[in-house]
Structure formats: structure tokens, C-alpha cells
């Protein structure tokens, strides 16, 4: 195996390892950012609903959403709670079960108590993550190919004088009185 091939294989292996670790770290960081964004959206909707219920600005019917992402029902439970969970629900537009982040919390207005369920689709965030992952995979491939060929070109350029000198020495014979000239 040629020396340059060995160097390229090692270079490729190290680059693959670095990009793989960076890709995994980036995926988890992106997942955390997306989940934080969804949580903040749900918290914002919760604050709006609590304010509306406490100020009696709207009725229960006006708070229930037409896209079926807000459900409010009266309850006898008086304790305060907020629960986050993931669930699957049927989406009318997609015509299939899709993943949702669900926030269930208690609310009260005067002497009435409610349980509120908010749903936020995770489909868009999963699509976004897939697009970003695909883009990064393609970018990784292009960068790896570019680095491979750049490394090969630079190696050829750097080793060329050595191989020319080696060729001159291979063609020289001990008994000849010929002067040997090397490139600099």
C-alpha cells in the first residue's frame, strides 16, 4: 500500500470520527432547542388561558380551539398541577396519528375549577430536524470529499520533489562519472 494511501485512510478515519461526534452533539443540542421552544409556546398559551379565565373575558366555548389543540372541562379537583407528556393524536389535516406534546394543567376562575389540555404538534419539529440532518449529512459528504482531494493534491505537490530525487538516484549507476542534479 502506498504511503499516501495510508495517510489518506487515517485522515479519512479521523475526519469521520470528528464529524460523527459533532453530528451527534449537534442533534442533541437541536433537539433540546426545539423541545424548549415547544415548551415555551405551551407556557405562553397557558398564561393567556389563565388570564382569560381569571378576568372572565371569554367563555369556555370561545377558548376551545377550532384546530382541537385546546380542551377545557370543568372539574371538582382543587389542587394546582401542570403535567407535560407526549402523546399520539389523530390529525384531521394529515389524516393520520401524529406525535403531540401535551400540557395538562389546572385553572380556576372564582369558585369554578377547570382542567385544561393543550396540544402542540411535534410533526413540524421532526420535519425540521430531518431537513437539518439531511443537509448536514450532505454537507459532511461534500466537505469530506473536498478535504480528501485537497489532501491528495497537497500530498502530491509536497512529495513530488522527493519522488523526482528518488527517480534520479534509481537511474544513477555507481560506475558512471555523471553529475547528479536534484531539484530544490
GROMACS .gro file of C-alpha atoms in nm, residues 18-151:
model
  134
   18UNK     CA    1  -1.477   1.411   1.442
   19UNK     CA    2  -1.779   1.472   1.218
   20UNK     CA    3  -1.972   1.184   1.375
   21UNK     CA    4  -1.918   1.314   1.727
   22UNK     CA    5  -2.004   1.670   1.619
   23UNK     CA    6  -2.317   1.542   1.440
   24UNK     CA    7  -2.443   1.357   1.748
   25UNK     CA    8  -2.376   1.659   1.972
   26UNK     CA    9  -2.549   1.889   1.722
   27UNK     CA   10  -2.851   1.659   1.703
   28UNK     CA   11  -2.899   1.658   2.081
   29UNK     CA   12  -2.847   2.034   2.102
   30UNK     CA   13  -3.103   2.089   1.824
   31UNK     CA   14  -3.348   1.853   1.994
   32UNK     CA   15  -3.310   2.043   2.321
   33UNK     CA   16  -3.369   2.379   2.149
   34UNK     CA   17  -3.679   2.251   1.967
   35UNK     CA   18  -3.821   2.100   2.287
   36UNK     CA   19  -3.754   2.423   2.478
   37UNK     CA   20  -3.930   2.620   2.205
   38UNK     CA   21  -4.236   2.393   2.219
   39UNK     CA   22  -4.242   2.418   2.600
   40UNK     CA   23  -4.228   2.799   2.581
   41UNK     CA   24  -4.514   2.806   2.329
   42UNK     CA   25  -4.727   2.589   2.558
   43UNK     CA   26  -4.639   2.804   2.862
   44UNK     CA   27  -4.739   3.117   2.668
   45UNK     CA   28  -5.074   2.964   2.572
   46UNK     CA   29  -5.124   2.858   2.934
   47UNK     CA   30  -5.064   3.215   3.057
   48UNK     CA   31  -5.316   3.350   2.804
   49UNK     CA   32  -5.582   3.097   2.908
   50UNK     CA   33  -5.527   3.159   3.281
   51UNK     CA   34  -5.553   3.535   3.230
   52UNK     CA   35  -5.867   3.497   3.020
   53UNK     CA   36  -6.033   3.269   3.275
   54UNK     CA   37  -5.942   3.488   3.573
   55UNK     CA   38  -6.067   3.805   3.407
   56UNK     CA   39  -6.378   3.627   3.275
   57UNK     CA   40  -6.305   3.781   2.937
   58UNK     CA   41  -6.411   3.478   2.743
   59UNK     CA   42  -6.640   3.184   2.781
   60UNK     CA   43  -6.526   2.825   2.770
   61UNK     CA   44  -6.661   2.787   2.418
   62UNK     CA   45  -6.454   3.077   2.287
   63UNK     CA   46  -6.134   2.938   2.446
   64UNK     CA   47  -6.175   2.592   2.293
   65UNK     CA   48  -5.985   2.600   1.966
   66UNK     CA   49  -6.120   2.505   1.624
   67UNK     CA   50  -5.798   2.314   1.547
   68UNK     CA   51  -5.862   2.093   1.853
   69UNK     CA   52  -5.542   2.192   2.032
   70UNK     CA   53  -5.712   2.335   2.346
   71UNK     CA   54  -5.955   2.136   2.560
   72UNK     CA   55  -6.114   2.283   2.873
   73UNK     CA   56  -6.351   2.100   3.104
   74UNK     CA   57  -6.493   2.179   3.444
   75UNK     CA   58  -6.371   1.966   3.730
   76UNK     CA   59  -6.407   1.934   4.104
   77UNK     CA   60  -6.030   1.898   4.162
   78UNK     CA   61  -5.892   2.194   4.355
   79UNK     CA   62  -5.518   2.117   4.356
   80UNK     CA   63  -5.278   2.304   4.127
   81UNK     CA   64  -5.079   2.096   3.878
   82UNK     CA   65  -4.902   2.112   3.544
   83UNK     CA   66  -4.810   1.793   3.362
   84UNK     CA   67  -4.614   1.761   3.038
   85UNK     CA   68  -4.630   1.443   2.831
   86UNK     CA   69  -4.602   1.315   2.476
   87UNK     CA   70  -4.898   1.155   2.305
   88UNK     CA   71  -5.026   1.046   1.968
   89UNK     CA   72  -5.343   1.204   1.831
   90UNK     CA   73  -5.534   1.192   1.506
   91UNK     CA   74  -5.475   1.496   1.289
   92UNK     CA   75  -5.763   1.590   1.057
   93UNK     CA   76  -5.534   1.760   0.802
   94UNK     CA   77  -5.271   1.483   0.791
   95UNK     CA   78  -5.534   1.206   0.817
   96UNK     CA   79  -5.308   1.004   1.045
   97UNK     CA   80  -5.183   0.970   1.400
   98UNK     CA   81  -4.905   1.218   1.469
   99UNK     CA   82  -4.698   1.295   1.780
  100UNK     CA   83  -4.802   1.583   2.007
  101UNK     CA   84  -4.658   1.740   2.318
  102UNK     CA   85  -4.938   1.763   2.574
  103UNK     CA   86  -4.964   2.004   2.865
  104UNK     CA   87  -5.234   1.938   3.123
  105UNK     CA   88  -5.289   2.195   3.397
  106UNK     CA   89  -5.547   2.313   3.645
  107UNK     CA   90  -5.707   2.656   3.643
  108UNK     CA   91  -5.977   2.834   3.836
  109UNK     CA   92  -6.198   3.134   3.795
  110UNK     CA   93  -6.382   3.241   4.107
  111UNK     CA   94  -6.535   2.927   4.252
  112UNK     CA   95  -6.514   2.727   3.929
  113UNK     CA   96  -6.225   2.487   3.863
  114UNK     CA   97  -6.106   2.364   3.524
  115UNK     CA   98  -5.869   2.113   3.373
  116UNK     CA   99  -5.703   2.243   3.056
  117UNK     CA  100  -5.526   2.030   2.799
  118UNK     CA  101  -5.305   2.196   2.536
  119UNK     CA  102  -5.166   2.006   2.240
  120UNK     CA  103  -4.873   2.112   2.023
  121UNK     CA  104  -4.783   1.911   1.715
  122UNK     CA  105  -4.432   1.768   1.705
  123UNK     CA  106  -4.457   1.683   1.336
  124UNK     CA  107  -4.316   2.017   1.219
  125UNK     CA  108  -4.024   1.993   1.460
  126UNK     CA  109  -3.948   1.638   1.344
  127UNK     CA  110  -3.962   1.754   0.982
  128UNK     CA  111  -3.728   2.043   1.065
  129UNK     CA  112  -3.484   1.809   1.238
  130UNK     CA  113  -3.490   1.571   0.939
  131UNK     CA  114  -3.423   1.854   0.692
  132UNK     CA  115  -3.134   1.983   0.905
  133UNK     CA  116  -2.994   1.631   0.949
  134UNK     CA  117  -3.013   1.566   0.572
  135UNK     CA  118  -2.847   1.899   0.497
  136UNK     CA  119  -2.568   1.828   0.744
  137UNK     CA  120  -2.515   1.478   0.605
  138UNK     CA  121  -2.483   1.619   0.252
  139UNK     CA  122  -2.255   1.896   0.378
  140UNK     CA  123  -2.044   1.639   0.564
  141UNK     CA  124  -2.009   1.434   0.244
  142UNK     CA  125  -1.906   1.735   0.038
  143UNK     CA  126  -1.656   1.857   0.298
  144UNK     CA  127  -1.510   1.509   0.335
  145UNK     CA  128  -1.467   1.473  -0.042
  146UNK     CA  129  -1.318   1.822  -0.071
  147UNK     CA  130  -1.074   1.753   0.214
  148UNK     CA  131  -0.981   1.415   0.066
  149UNK     CA  132  -0.895   1.559  -0.276
  150UNK     CA  133  -0.726   1.865  -0.125
  151UNK     CA  134  -0.513   1.640   0.096
   0.00000   0.00000   0.00000
